mmCIF file of C-alpha atoms in Angstrom:
data_model
loop_
_atom_site.group_PDB
_atom_site.id
_atom_site.type_symbol
_atom_site.label_atom_id
_atom_site.label_comp_id
_atom_site.label_asym_id
_atom_site.label_seq_id
_atom_site.Cartn_x
_atom_site.Cartn_y
_atom_site.Cartn_z
ATOM 1 C CA MET A 124 -0.149 -0.133 -0.282
ATOM 2 C CA LYS A 125 1.315 3.792 -0.861
ATOM 3 C CA LEU A 126 -0.527 6.652 0.606
ATOM 4 C CA ASN A 127 -0.448 9.252 -2.307
ATOM 5 C CA LYS A 128 -2.330 12.563 -1.163
ATOM 6 C CA LEU A 129 -3.942 14.080 1.897
ATOM 7 C CA THR A 130 -7.013 16.359 1.287
ATOM 8 C CA PRO A 131 -8.461 17.719 4.359
ATOM 9 C CA ASN A 132 -11.925 18.169 4.298
ATOM 10 C CA PHE A 133 -13.147 21.449 6.520
ATOM 11 C CA ALA A 134 -16.608 21.624 8.004
ATOM 12 C CA VAL A 135 -18.026 25.443 7.712
ATOM 13 C CA GLN A 136 -21.128 27.232 8.266
ATOM 14 C CA ASP A 137 -20.839 28.990 4.545
ATOM 15 C CA ILE A 138 -19.738 27.451 1.352
ATOM 16 C CA ARG A 139 -20.143 30.885 -0.691
ATOM 17 C CA LYS A 140 -18.440 32.605 2.197
ATOM 18 C CA THR A 141 -15.557 30.196 1.787
ATOM 19 C CA VAL A 142 -15.443 30.081 -1.583
ATOM 20 C CA SER A 143 -15.048 33.851 -1.949
ATOM 21 C CA TYR A 144 -12.070 34.361 1.069
ATOM 22 C CA TYR A 145 -9.974 31.360 -0.734
ATOM 23 C CA GLN A 146 -10.795 32.684 -4.192
ATOM 24 C CA ASP A 147 -10.015 35.975 -3.467
ATOM 25 C CA ILE A 148 -7.805 36.264 -0.950
ATOM 26 C CA LEU A 149 -5.613 33.250 -1.634
ATOM 27 C CA GLY A 150 -6.246 32.617 -5.207
ATOM 28 C CA PHE A 151 -7.715 29.144 -5.154
ATOM 29 C CA ASN A 152 -10.317 27.772 -7.619
ATOM 30 C CA VAL A 153 -13.333 25.699 -7.459
ATOM 31 C CA LEU A 154 -12.429 22.790 -8.700
ATOM 32 C CA MET A 155 -16.064 21.027 -7.870
ATOM 33 C CA ALA A 156 -19.485 21.959 -5.907
ATOM 34 C CA VAL A 157 -21.950 19.958 -5.160
ATOM 35 C CA PRO A 158 -25.466 21.832 -4.741
ATOM 36 C CA GLU A 159 -27.680 20.892 -1.781
ATOM 37 C CA ASP A 160 -30.521 18.948 -3.777
ATOM 38 C CA LYS A 161 -27.247 16.760 -4.837
ATOM 39 C CA SER A 162 -28.661 17.280 -8.610
ATOM 40 C CA GLY A 163 -25.150 17.089 -9.932
ATOM 41 C CA ILE A 164 -21.648 18.492 -9.998
ATOM 42 C CA ASP A 165 -21.000 21.690 -10.785
ATOM 43 C CA ASN A 166 -17.079 23.191 -11.921
ATOM 44 C CA GLU A 167 -18.255 26.800 -10.322
ATOM 45 C CA LEU A 168 -20.937 28.201 -8.173
ATOM 46 C CA ASN A 169 -23.662 28.485 -10.196
ATOM 47 C CA GLY A 170 -26.348 31.671 -9.392
ATOM 48 C CA ASP A 171 -28.403 31.470 -6.285
ATOM 49 C CA LYS A 172 -27.950 27.832 -5.615
ATOM 50 C CA THR A 173 -27.339 26.792 -2.108
ATOM 51 C CA TYR A 174 -24.028 24.552 -2.120
ATOM 52 C CA ILE A 175 -23.064 21.813 0.512
ATOM 53 C CA TYR A 176 -19.754 20.829 -0.543
ATOM 54 C CA VAL A 177 -16.766 22.236 -2.937
ATOM 55 C CA MET A 178 -13.412 21.530 -3.378
ATOM 56 C CA MET A 179 -10.979 24.065 -3.980
ATOM 57 C CA GLY A 180 -7.200 24.041 -5.656
ATOM 58 C CA ARG A 181 -3.990 26.175 -6.240
ATOM 59 C CA ASP A 182 -0.505 24.469 -7.055
ATOM 60 C CA GLY A 183 -1.361 20.861 -5.860
ATOM 61 C CA ILE A 184 -2.816 21.710 -2.966
ATOM 62 C CA ASP A 185 -6.459 21.114 -2.429
ATOM 63 C CA PHE A 186 -8.971 21.218 0.212
ATOM 64 C CA GLN A 187 -12.359 20.282 0.629
ATOM 65 C CA PHE A 188 -15.136 22.261 2.422
ATOM 66 C CA GLN A 189 -18.838 20.731 3.524
ATOM 67 C CA ARG A 190 -21.255 22.380 5.304
ATOM 68 C CA LEU A 191 -21.694 21.214 8.858
ATOM 69 C CA ASP A 192 -24.742 19.489 8.658
ATOM 70 C CA SER A 193 -24.166 17.486 5.376
ATOM 71 C CA ILE A 194 -20.612 16.341 6.815
ATOM 72 C CA GLY A 195 -22.671 15.069 10.209
ATOM 73 C CA GLU A 196 -24.825 13.134 7.612
ATOM 74 C CA ASP A 197 -21.794 11.496 5.625
ATOM 75 C CA ILE A 198 -19.770 10.799 8.900
ATOM 76 C CA PRO A 199 -21.763 10.146 11.989
ATOM 77 C CA PRO A 200 -19.506 10.944 14.207
ATOM 78 C CA LEU A 201 -19.381 14.448 13.153
ATOM 79 C CA LYS A 202 -23.045 15.177 13.506
ATOM 80 C CA ASP A 203 -22.944 17.110 16.850
ATOM 81 C CA VAL A 204 -19.016 18.257 16.402
ATOM 82 C CA GLU A 205 -18.694 21.768 16.745
ATOM 83 C CA TYR A 206 -16.677 23.260 13.477
ATOM 84 C CA GLY A 207 -13.216 24.457 13.861
ATOM 85 C CA ALA A 208 -9.552 22.738 14.544
ATOM 86 C CA SER A 209 -6.658 22.332 17.034
ATOM 87 C CA VAL A 210 -4.427 21.707 14.229
ATOM 88 C CA SER A 211 -2.920 23.888 11.725
ATOM 89 C CA PHE A 212 -2.309 23.185 7.773
ATOM 90 C CA TYR A 213 1.028 24.043 6.854
ATOM 91 C CA MET A 214 1.805 24.787 3.271
ATOM 92 C CA GLY A 215 5.230 25.497 1.516
ATOM 93 C CA VAL A 216 5.290 28.324 -0.568
ATOM 94 C CA GLU A 217 7.614 30.329 -2.695
ATOM 95 C CA GLY A 218 7.958 34.088 -2.760
ATOM 96 C CA ILE A 219 6.587 34.083 0.962
ATOM 97 C CA GLU A 220 7.319 37.800 1.239
ATOM 98 C CA GLU A 221 5.542 38.935 -1.768
ATOM 99 C CA PHE A 222 2.659 36.452 -0.545
ATOM 100 C CA TYR A 223 2.577 37.743 2.759
ATOM 101 C CA GLN A 224 2.476 41.832 1.784
ATOM 102 C CA ASN A 225 -0.448 40.688 -0.707
ATOM 103 C CA ILE A 226 -2.793 39.338 2.074
ATOM 104 C CA ARG A 227 -1.758 40.588 5.048
ATOM 105 C CA SER A 228 -4.124 43.599 5.201
ATOM 106 C CA LYS A 229 -6.922 41.200 4.120
ATOM 107 C CA VAL A 230 -6.520 38.515 6.456
ATOM 108 C CA ASP A 231 -6.320 37.923 10.311
ATOM 109 C CA VAL A 232 -2.632 37.290 10.731
ATOM 110 C CA VAL A 233 -2.262 35.532 14.268
ATOM 111 C CA VAL A 234 1.587 35.164 13.881
ATOM 112 C CA ASP A 235 3.758 38.008 11.659
ATOM 113 C CA LEU A 236 5.832 36.818 8.970
ATOM 114 C CA LYS A 237 9.016 35.692 10.803
ATOM 115 C CA THR A 238 11.966 33.220 10.296
ATOM 116 C CA THR A 239 11.942 30.691 13.023
ATOM 117 C CA TRP A 240 14.932 28.701 14.585
ATOM 118 C CA TYR A 241 14.478 25.762 12.161
ATOM 119 C CA GLY A 242 15.370 27.838 9.252
ATOM 120 C CA MET A 243 11.739 28.634 7.727
ATOM 121 C CA LYS A 244 10.212 32.096 7.115
ATOM 122 C CA GLU A 245 6.645 31.341 7.916
ATOM 123 C CA PHE A 246 3.288 33.364 8.960
ATOM 124 C CA TYR A 247 -0.105 31.713 10.229
ATOM 125 C CA ILE A 248 -3.476 33.164 9.381
ATOM 126 C CA ARG A 249 -7.107 32.701 10.799
ATOM 127 C CA ASP A 250 -9.203 31.516 7.851
ATOM 128 C CA CYS A 251 -12.784 32.838 7.537
ATOM 129 C CA ASN A 252 -14.186 29.959 9.630
ATOM 130 C CA GLY A 253 -11.608 29.933 12.369
ATOM 131 C CA TYR A 254 -9.018 27.419 10.820
ATOM 132 C CA ILE A 255 -5.326 28.096 11.376
ATOM 133 C CA LEU A 256 -3.482 27.918 7.932
ATOM 134 C CA ALA A 257 0.759 28.319 7.853
ATOM 135 C CA PHE A 258 2.387 29.104 5.190
ATOM 136 C CA ALA A 259 6.240 28.514 5.123
ATOM 137 C CA GLU A 260 9.866 28.902 3.218
ATOM 138 C CA ASN A 261 12.718 27.423 3.941
ATOM 139 C CA SER A 262 14.586 30.899 4.696
ATOM 140 C CA ASN A 263 18.156 29.654 3.356
ATOM 141 C CA GLU A 264 19.904 31.918 5.993
#
């Protein structure tokens, strides 16, 4: 057996709000979306449809976002769990300083850009759902 990919599935309250945040601020694209009536799969959010699930991607990193009530139907142990996490999602990037400058005024920065003792330039943000995202690049220092 070989593990070849990890794609986190975040429980969220509002799919459209989440898509807007990840698309407009972080540059992710909608890969697929499932409307509330489960009538098919869309490759973008259409009109006034209400969505329960979306997969978004950028540069080989994919995230799934599923409405809290829907994820509870699909995975019963998550039915009454509050959304949010006690984990951070750590992503390697190239050009971290420019990326940080471009988004820092648009996001909730919880750890400013810094060089760590282990040789990484990194910063952390809290997304629109309360999840912590980390962005890091080798500092070569």
